Short mmCIF file of C-alpha atoms and ligand atoms in Angstrom, two decimals:
data_model
loop_
_atom_site.label_atom_id
_atom_site.label_comp_id
_atom_site.label_asym_id
_atom_site.label_seq_id
_atom_site.Cartn_x
_atom_site.Cartn_y
_atom_site.Cartn_z
CA MET X 283 12.82 97.91 -52.90
CA GLU X 284 13.87 100.03 -55.88
CA LYS X 285 15.99 97.44 -57.65
CA VAL X 286 15.86 93.70 -57.10
CA ARG X 287 19.46 92.54 -56.48
CA ILE X 288 20.05 89.20 -58.14
CA GLY X 289 22.78 86.57 -58.00
CA PHE X 290 23.07 83.77 -60.56
CA ILE X 291 24.27 80.23 -59.84
CA GLY X 292 25.14 78.66 -63.20
CA VAL X 293 25.48 81.03 -66.15
CA GLY X 294 25.39 78.58 -69.09
CA GLY X 295 22.76 78.29 -71.83
CA ILE X 296 19.40 79.08 -70.21
CA ALA X 297 20.96 81.56 -67.76
CA GLY X 298 22.07 83.55 -70.82
CA ALA X 299 18.43 83.90 -71.88
CA HIS X 300 17.39 85.07 -68.39
CA LEU X 301 20.36 87.44 -68.10
CA ASN X 302 19.49 89.01 -71.45
CA ILE X 303 15.95 89.71 -70.33
CA LEU X 304 16.77 90.82 -66.77
CA SER X 305 19.63 93.11 -67.81
CA LYS X 306 17.12 95.20 -69.78
CA MET X 307 14.79 95.65 -66.78
CA GLU X 308 15.29 98.96 -64.98
CA ASP X 309 14.26 97.56 -61.62
CA VAL X 310 16.81 94.72 -61.66
CA GLU X 311 20.50 94.69 -60.76
CA ILE X 312 22.59 91.66 -61.71
CA LYS X 313 24.80 91.92 -58.66
CA ALA X 314 26.83 88.70 -58.76
CA ILE X 315 27.29 85.57 -60.85
CA CYS X 316 28.73 82.14 -60.10
CA ASP X 317 29.83 79.25 -62.31
CA ILE X 318 32.30 76.42 -61.78
CA ASN X 319 33.52 76.93 -65.33
CA PRO X 320 35.93 79.93 -65.27
CA GLN X 321 35.61 80.56 -69.03
CA THR X 322 31.81 80.69 -68.88
CA LEU X 323 32.03 82.93 -65.82
CA LYS X 324 34.41 85.38 -67.53
CA ARG X 325 32.36 85.45 -70.73
CA ARG X 326 29.13 86.24 -68.91
CA ALA X 327 30.82 88.81 -66.64
CA GLU X 328 32.04 90.69 -69.71
CA GLU X 329 28.76 90.30 -71.58
CA PHE X 330 26.64 91.69 -68.74
CA GLY X 331 29.18 93.94 -66.99
CA VAL X 332 29.11 92.02 -63.69
CA GLN X 333 31.98 92.74 -61.24
CA ALA X 334 31.32 90.15 -58.53
CA CYS X 335 32.20 86.69 -59.88
CA TYR X 336 32.44 83.45 -57.92
CA GLU X 337 33.28 79.83 -58.63
CA ASP X 338 31.68 78.68 -55.36
CA TYR X 339 28.00 79.42 -54.75
CA ARG X 340 28.42 79.17 -50.98
CA GLU X 341 30.93 82.02 -51.06
CA MET X 342 28.62 84.12 -53.24
CA LEU X 343 25.67 83.54 -50.92
CA ASP X 344 27.79 84.38 -47.85
CA LYS X 345 29.42 87.51 -49.21
CA GLU X 346 26.82 89.23 -51.39
CA GLU X 347 23.77 91.18 -50.30
CA LEU X 348 21.07 89.82 -52.56
CA ASP X 349 17.28 89.79 -52.74
CA ALA X 350 16.97 86.79 -55.02
CA VAL X 351 18.98 84.06 -56.66
CA TYR X 352 18.58 82.31 -60.02
CA ILE X 353 19.57 78.63 -59.91
CA CYS X 354 20.35 77.56 -63.48
CA VAL X 355 22.54 74.49 -63.06
CA PRO X 356 21.94 71.04 -64.62
CA PRO X 357 19.56 68.70 -62.72
CA PHE X 358 22.31 66.69 -60.97
CA ALA X 359 24.12 69.78 -59.64
CA HIS X 360 21.60 71.42 -57.29
CA ALA X 361 23.38 70.17 -54.13
CA ASP X 362 22.15 72.30 -51.18
CA MET X 363 21.73 75.51 -53.20
CA GLU X 364 18.02 75.89 -52.40
CA GLU X 365 18.46 75.18 -48.68
CA ARG X 366 21.30 77.71 -48.38
CA ALA X 367 19.40 80.37 -50.28
CA ALA X 368 16.28 79.72 -48.17
CA GLU X 369 18.33 80.02 -44.94
CA LYS X 370 19.47 83.44 -46.08
CA GLY X 371 15.90 84.49 -46.83
CA LEU X 372 16.52 84.76 -50.57
CA HIS X 373 13.74 84.38 -53.10
CA MET X 374 14.54 81.90 -55.85
CA PHE X 375 13.97 81.32 -59.52
CA ILE X 376 14.93 77.71 -60.20
CA GLU X 377 15.22 76.00 -63.55
CA LYS X 378 13.31 72.78 -64.14
CA PRO X 379 13.59 69.90 -63.35
CA VAL X 380 14.07 70.87 -59.72
CA GLU X 381 15.92 67.68 -58.71
CA LEU X 382 16.55 64.07 -59.69
CA ARG X 383 15.33 62.46 -56.48
CA MET X 384 12.01 62.96 -54.72
CA GLU X 385 13.53 62.97 -51.23
CA ASN X 386 15.81 65.88 -52.14
CA ALA X 387 12.97 67.82 -53.75
CA ILE X 388 10.73 67.30 -50.71
CA ARG X 389 13.51 68.39 -48.34
CA LYS X 390 14.02 71.56 -50.37
CA HIS X 391 10.30 72.19 -50.54
CA GLU X 392 10.16 72.04 -46.72
CA ALA X 393 13.13 74.45 -46.41
CA ILE X 394 11.50 76.92 -48.82
CA LYS X 395 8.18 76.69 -46.98
CA LYS X 396 9.84 77.21 -43.60
CA ALA X 397 11.78 80.25 -44.82
CA GLY X 398 8.64 81.74 -46.41
CA VAL X 399 10.54 82.79 -49.53
CA ILE X 400 9.12 82.85 -53.05
CA ALA X 401 10.38 79.99 -55.24
CA SER X 402 9.40 80.04 -58.90
CA VAL X 403 10.31 77.22 -61.30
CA GLY X 404 11.03 77.72 -65.01
CA TYR X 405 7.99 75.96 -66.47
CA CYS X 406 7.78 78.81 -68.94
CA ALA X 407 4.85 77.52 -71.07
CA ARG X 408 2.48 78.35 -68.20
CA TYR X 409 3.15 82.05 -68.91
CA LEU X 410 1.97 81.98 -72.53
CA ASP X 411 -1.21 83.90 -73.33
CA ILE X 412 -2.38 80.87 -75.32
CA SER X 413 -2.11 78.79 -72.14
CA ASP X 414 -4.67 81.13 -70.57
CA LYS X 415 -6.79 80.69 -73.67
CA VAL X 416 -6.63 76.89 -73.44
CA ARG X 417 -7.70 77.03 -69.78
CA GLU X 418 -10.56 79.30 -70.69
CA LEU X 419 -11.65 76.95 -73.52
CA LEU X 420 -11.53 73.95 -71.19
CA LYS X 421 -13.41 75.60 -68.31
CA ASP X 422 -16.79 74.26 -69.36
CA ARG X 423 -15.55 71.16 -71.17
CA THR X 424 -14.49 67.73 -69.94
CA VAL X 425 -11.11 66.67 -71.28
CA GLU X 426 -11.05 62.91 -71.68
CA LEU X 427 -7.80 62.34 -73.57
CA VAL X 428 -4.42 64.13 -73.66
CA LEU X 429 -1.63 63.29 -76.11
CA GLY X 430 1.76 64.95 -75.59
CA TYR X 431 4.96 64.86 -77.63
CA PHE X 432 8.60 65.87 -77.26
CA MET X 433 10.21 64.22 -80.24
CA GLY X 434 13.48 65.39 -81.77
CA GLY X 435 17.22 65.37 -81.21
CA ALA X 436 19.36 65.63 -78.10
CA PRO X 437 20.64 69.03 -76.87
CA GLY X 438 24.43 69.48 -77.22
CA THR X 439 25.29 69.80 -73.52
CA PRO X 440 27.33 66.67 -72.58
CA TRP X 441 25.55 66.07 -69.24
CA TRP X 442 22.21 65.70 -71.05
CA ARG X 443 23.01 62.24 -72.46
CA GLN X 444 24.03 60.85 -69.06
CA ARG X 445 21.19 59.36 -67.08
CA ASP X 446 22.70 60.10 -63.65
CA LYS X 447 23.14 63.76 -64.60
CA SER X 448 19.97 64.68 -66.50
CA GLY X 449 17.53 61.94 -65.50
CA GLY X 450 16.87 61.29 -69.20
CA GLN X 451 14.59 63.02 -71.68
CA LEU X 452 11.30 62.60 -69.83
CA VAL X 453 12.67 64.02 -66.56
CA GLU X 454 14.71 66.78 -68.19
CA GLN X 455 12.84 67.86 -71.30
CA THR X 456 9.43 66.24 -71.78
CA THR X 457 8.76 67.46 -68.23
CA HIS X 458 7.52 70.64 -69.96
CA MET X 459 4.69 68.67 -71.60
CA VAL X 460 3.86 66.80 -68.39
CA ASP X 461 3.74 70.11 -66.57
CA ILE X 462 1.55 71.92 -69.07
CA ALA X 463 -0.76 68.89 -69.19
CA ARG X 464 -1.12 69.23 -65.39
CA PHE X 465 -1.71 72.98 -65.79
CA PHE X 466 -4.57 72.29 -68.22
CA VAL X 467 -6.11 69.09 -66.86
CA GLY X 468 -5.08 68.95 -63.18
CA ASP X 469 -3.11 66.55 -61.01
CA VAL X 470 -2.03 63.08 -62.05
CA GLU X 471 -2.69 60.21 -59.63
CA ALA X 472 -0.87 57.31 -61.32
CA VAL X 473 1.45 56.55 -64.25
CA ASN X 474 2.57 53.66 -66.38
CA GLY X 475 5.81 54.03 -68.34
CA ALA X 476 7.64 52.14 -71.09
CA PHE X 477 11.14 53.14 -72.22
CA VAL X 478 13.41 51.90 -75.01
CA ALA X 479 17.13 52.12 -75.86
CA LEU X 480 18.03 49.62 -78.59
CA THR X 481 20.77 51.79 -80.11
CA LYS X 482 23.55 53.96 -78.67
CA PRO X 483 25.28 56.77 -80.60
CA SER X 484 28.29 56.92 -78.23
CA PRO X 485 29.59 55.10 -75.12
CA ASP X 486 28.60 57.99 -72.81
CA TRP X 487 24.95 57.82 -73.96
CA THR X 488 23.25 56.20 -70.96
CA ILE X 489 19.71 57.57 -71.38
CA ASP X 490 16.75 55.96 -73.11
CA ASN X 491 15.95 56.90 -76.71
CA ALA X 492 12.17 56.96 -76.52
CA SER X 493 9.30 56.47 -74.10
CA VAL X 494 5.54 56.28 -73.80
CA VAL X 495 3.96 57.24 -70.51
CA THR X 496 0.31 56.73 -69.67
CA LEU X 497 -1.10 59.31 -67.27
CA TYR X 498 -4.15 58.74 -65.08
CA PHE X 499 -5.45 62.17 -64.07
CA GLU X 500 -7.43 62.73 -60.87
CA SER X 501 -10.26 64.07 -63.05
CA GLY X 502 -10.56 60.63 -64.67
CA ALA X 503 -8.98 61.79 -67.94
CA ILE X 504 -6.20 59.69 -69.45
CA GLY X 505 -3.07 60.78 -71.30
CA ALA X 506 -0.12 59.44 -73.26
CA ILE X 507 3.10 61.43 -73.35
CA THR X 508 5.65 60.29 -75.92
CA SER X 509 9.30 61.23 -76.06
CA ALA X 510 12.07 60.52 -78.58
CA CYS X 511 15.55 62.02 -78.65
CA MET X 512 17.31 59.87 -81.27
CA LEU X 513 15.87 61.55 -84.34
CA GLY X 514 18.67 64.03 -85.02
CA GLN X 515 16.09 66.60 -86.12
CA GLY X 516 13.16 68.40 -84.60
CA PHE X 517 9.88 66.56 -85.24
CA LYS X 518 7.03 67.37 -82.89
CA THR X 519 6.65 69.18 -79.58
CA GLY X 520 3.20 69.87 -78.20
CA LEU X 521 0.07 68.66 -76.52
CA ASP X 522 -3.32 67.74 -77.99
CA LEU X 523 -6.39 67.81 -75.75
CA PHE X 524 -9.61 66.03 -76.68
CA ALA X 525 -13.13 66.63 -75.30
CA ARG X 526 -16.58 65.85 -76.75
CA ASP X 527 -16.86 67.59 -80.15
CA PHE X 528 -13.67 69.52 -79.42
CA ILE X 529 -9.90 69.31 -80.01
CA VAL X 530 -7.27 71.86 -79.06
CA GLU X 531 -3.71 71.40 -80.31
CA PHE X 532 -1.16 73.30 -78.22
CA THR X 533 2.41 74.20 -79.20
CA TYR X 534 4.67 76.97 -77.84
CA GLY X 535 3.95 78.96 -81.01
CA GLY X 536 0.16 78.80 -81.02
CA ILE X 537 -3.00 76.74 -80.64
CA ARG X 538 -5.38 75.22 -83.18
CA ILE X 539 -9.01 74.64 -82.21
CA ARG X 540 -11.08 72.04 -84.08
CA GLU X 541 -14.83 71.68 -83.79
CA PRO X 542 -17.07 69.65 -86.12
CA GLY X 543 -18.63 71.76 -88.88
CA SER X 544 -16.20 74.69 -88.53
CA PRO X 545 -12.80 75.28 -90.14
CA PRO X 546 -9.87 74.95 -87.68
CA GLN X 547 -9.19 78.18 -85.81
CA GLU X 548 -5.57 79.18 -85.15
CA ILE X 549 -4.35 81.57 -82.48
CA LYS X 550 -0.67 82.52 -82.37
CA ALA X 551 1.18 83.09 -79.10
CA GLY X 552 1.38 86.82 -78.50
CA VAL X 553 3.98 86.99 -75.71
CA ASN X 554 7.55 85.86 -75.02
CA MET X 555 7.18 83.19 -72.30
CA TYR X 556 10.70 83.77 -70.97
CA TYR X 557 10.08 87.51 -70.57
CA GLU X 558 6.75 86.85 -68.85
CA GLU X 559 8.13 84.36 -66.30
CA ASN X 560 10.99 86.71 -65.41
CA ARG X 561 8.72 89.75 -65.13
CA ALA X 562 6.29 87.81 -62.95
CA PHE X 563 9.11 86.70 -60.64
CA ILE X 564 10.56 90.20 -60.24
CA ASP X 565 7.10 91.67 -59.60
CA ALA X 566 6.34 88.94 -57.06
CA VAL X 567 9.62 89.67 -55.22
CA LYS X 568 8.90 93.42 -55.23
CA THR X 569 5.28 93.20 -54.11
CA GLY X 570 5.15 89.91 -52.22
CA ASP X 571 2.25 88.87 -54.46
CA ARG X 572 2.73 85.10 -54.82
CA SER X 573 -0.30 84.75 -57.07
CA LEU X 574 1.88 86.05 -59.93
CA ILE X 575 3.93 82.83 -59.81
CA ARG X 576 2.37 80.20 -62.04
CA SER X 577 4.84 77.45 -61.19
CA PRO X 578 5.67 77.46 -57.48
CA TYR X 579 8.24 74.94 -56.21
CA GLU X 580 5.61 72.69 -54.66
CA ASP X 581 3.80 72.35 -57.97
CA ALA X 582 7.07 71.61 -59.80
CA VAL X 583 7.73 68.78 -57.34
CA LYS X 584 4.43 67.22 -58.45
CA THR X 585 5.55 67.36 -62.08
CA LEU X 586 8.89 65.83 -61.07
CA GLU X 587 7.11 62.99 -59.32
CA VAL X 588 5.15 62.11 -62.48
CA THR X 589 8.36 61.74 -64.48
CA LEU X 590 10.32 59.86 -61.80
CA ALA X 591 7.39 57.51 -61.14
CA ALA X 592 7.22 56.71 -64.87
CA ASP X 593 10.81 55.55 -64.65
CA ILE X 594 10.04 53.26 -61.69
CA SER X 595 6.95 51.99 -63.50
CA ALA X 596 8.98 51.09 -66.59
CA ARG X 597 11.62 49.24 -64.63
CA GLU X 598 9.11 47.33 -62.50
CA ARG X 599 6.46 46.92 -65.23
CA ARG X 600 3.61 48.15 -63.06
CA VAL X 601 1.35 51.16 -62.58
CA VAL X 602 2.82 53.53 -59.97
CA GLU X 603 0.57 55.65 -57.74
CA LEU X 604 1.78 59.16 -56.93
CA LYS X 605 2.15 60.13 -53.28
CA PHE X 606 3.29 63.77 -53.00
CA LYS X 607 0.39 66.01 -52.02
CA GLY X 608 2.41 69.14 -51.15
N1 NAD J 736 12.94 76.36 -69.21
C1 NAD J 736 13.56 76.13 -70.33
O1 NAD J 736 13.04 76.34 -71.39
C2 NAD J 736 14.96 75.59 -70.27
C3 NAD J 736 15.77 75.62 -71.41
C4 NAD J 736 17.08 75.13 -71.31
C5 NAD J 736 17.55 74.60 -70.11
N2 NAD J 736 16.71 74.57 -69.04
C6 NAD J 736 17.17 73.98 -67.75
O2 NAD J 736 18.20 74.77 -67.18
C7 NAD J 736 19.16 73.94 -66.52
C8 NAD J 736 20.54 74.26 -67.09
O3 NAD J 736 20.54 73.95 -68.48
P1 NAD J 736 21.55 74.70 -69.50
O4 NAD J 736 21.10 74.29 -70.84
O5 NAD J 736 21.66 76.13 -69.17
O6 NAD J 736 22.90 73.93 -69.13
P2 NAD J 736 24.38 74.43 -69.38
O7 NAD J 736 25.25 73.25 -69.24
O8 NAD J 736 24.45 75.24 -70.63
O9 NAD J 736 24.64 75.45 -68.16
C9 NAD J 736 24.72 75.03 -66.84
C10 NAD J 736 25.84 75.82 -66.15
O10 NAD J 736 25.86 75.49 -64.78
C11 NAD J 736 27.22 75.45 -64.38
N3 NAD J 736 27.33 74.69 -63.12
C12 NAD J 736 27.26 73.33 -62.93
N4 NAD J 736 27.43 73.04 -61.64
C13 NAD J 736 27.59 74.21 -60.98
C14 NAD J 736 27.81 74.55 -59.62
N5 NAD J 736 27.90 73.63 -58.66
N6 NAD J 736 27.96 75.86 -59.30
C15 NAD J 736 27.88 76.81 -60.25
N7 NAD J 736 27.69 76.55 -61.56
C16 NAD J 736 27.54 75.27 -61.92
C17 NAD J 736 27.95 74.84 -65.55
O11 NAD J 736 29.33 75.09 -65.53
C18 NAD J 736 27.22 75.51 -66.72
O12 NAD J 736 27.87 76.71 -67.12
C19 NAD J 736 18.72 72.49 -66.77
O13 NAD J 736 18.04 72.00 -65.64
C20 NAD J 736 17.77 72.59 -67.95
O14 NAD J 736 16.73 71.64 -67.94
C21 NAD J 736 15.46 75.07 -69.08
#
């Protein structure tokens, strides 16, 4: 295939970032776009010179000849998009989190598997060169403790502050830290969560303000992932990993390595993670090489389960064992 023909479902914030990158690739054609918001649809059509515009994704999938589809809608809005795309044999790039309910995610995972299509999920941090470096540094070390943070303000999109639409900060945002922790340390077998919401900035704010989640990794390592979204300012986003005589602090911008007796060593990220995940997806579609995809759907379902189980754990005040094995 000379050019990969792509359709977009949802062309809001993050889709804009993907469209910007893809529109500069010579082997990509943005063939059609879809959004339920006519103003957003018109704006993106003009910005990226797209002729075929739809307000209904089913119509777009039925009418357009596509190779792949980008699904960039909020967590609550996925409906049967993945199943329909899979039925049509379309490869998919899907934004995280993939769903808000495990049963839906598992159903979609089965549909994707049955269709044999490539499904890549937007856990972009996996594509950083410093993520490779962290994995290399940890290869011969035993991580015992992981501390993760996503502490700051709430994004402006109105659905984000509604629990039934976003799933809350851990499911929607801190999921990036849970996922990269899994990428570095391996699968999680159980979680224990505690959430708090003592204040409310507006009546439509139905999510928690902060949380602490204990992770029990299969390797035996333990972790604590903290979230806060009531701070009104950025504070801390990253992951610290601790092994004997060794600390590595990971952020999207770079890593810092600490070893006793040596000054801390800093390595800056050398690639754009959004470019890398898009390039990997397009190359995988063109060549059929699935090994290029660092966050396949099945793996993203495991990350989703960690965050949803933490929620159950908090409500029921008990440790919750994870079940999904792929
Ligand atoms: N990987 C990342 O770094 C990253 C960054 C930001 C957002 N995201 C994820 O991307 C997703 C979207 O977030 P966003 O910030 O772009 O949200 P957004 O609200 O800016 O955009 C979502 C768009 O989807 C459209 N939409 C909703 N339902 C639809 C439907 N049924 N059919 C077609 N269009 C529909 C909306 O009208 C809107 O334009 C979220 O899951 C979010 O977590 C990922």
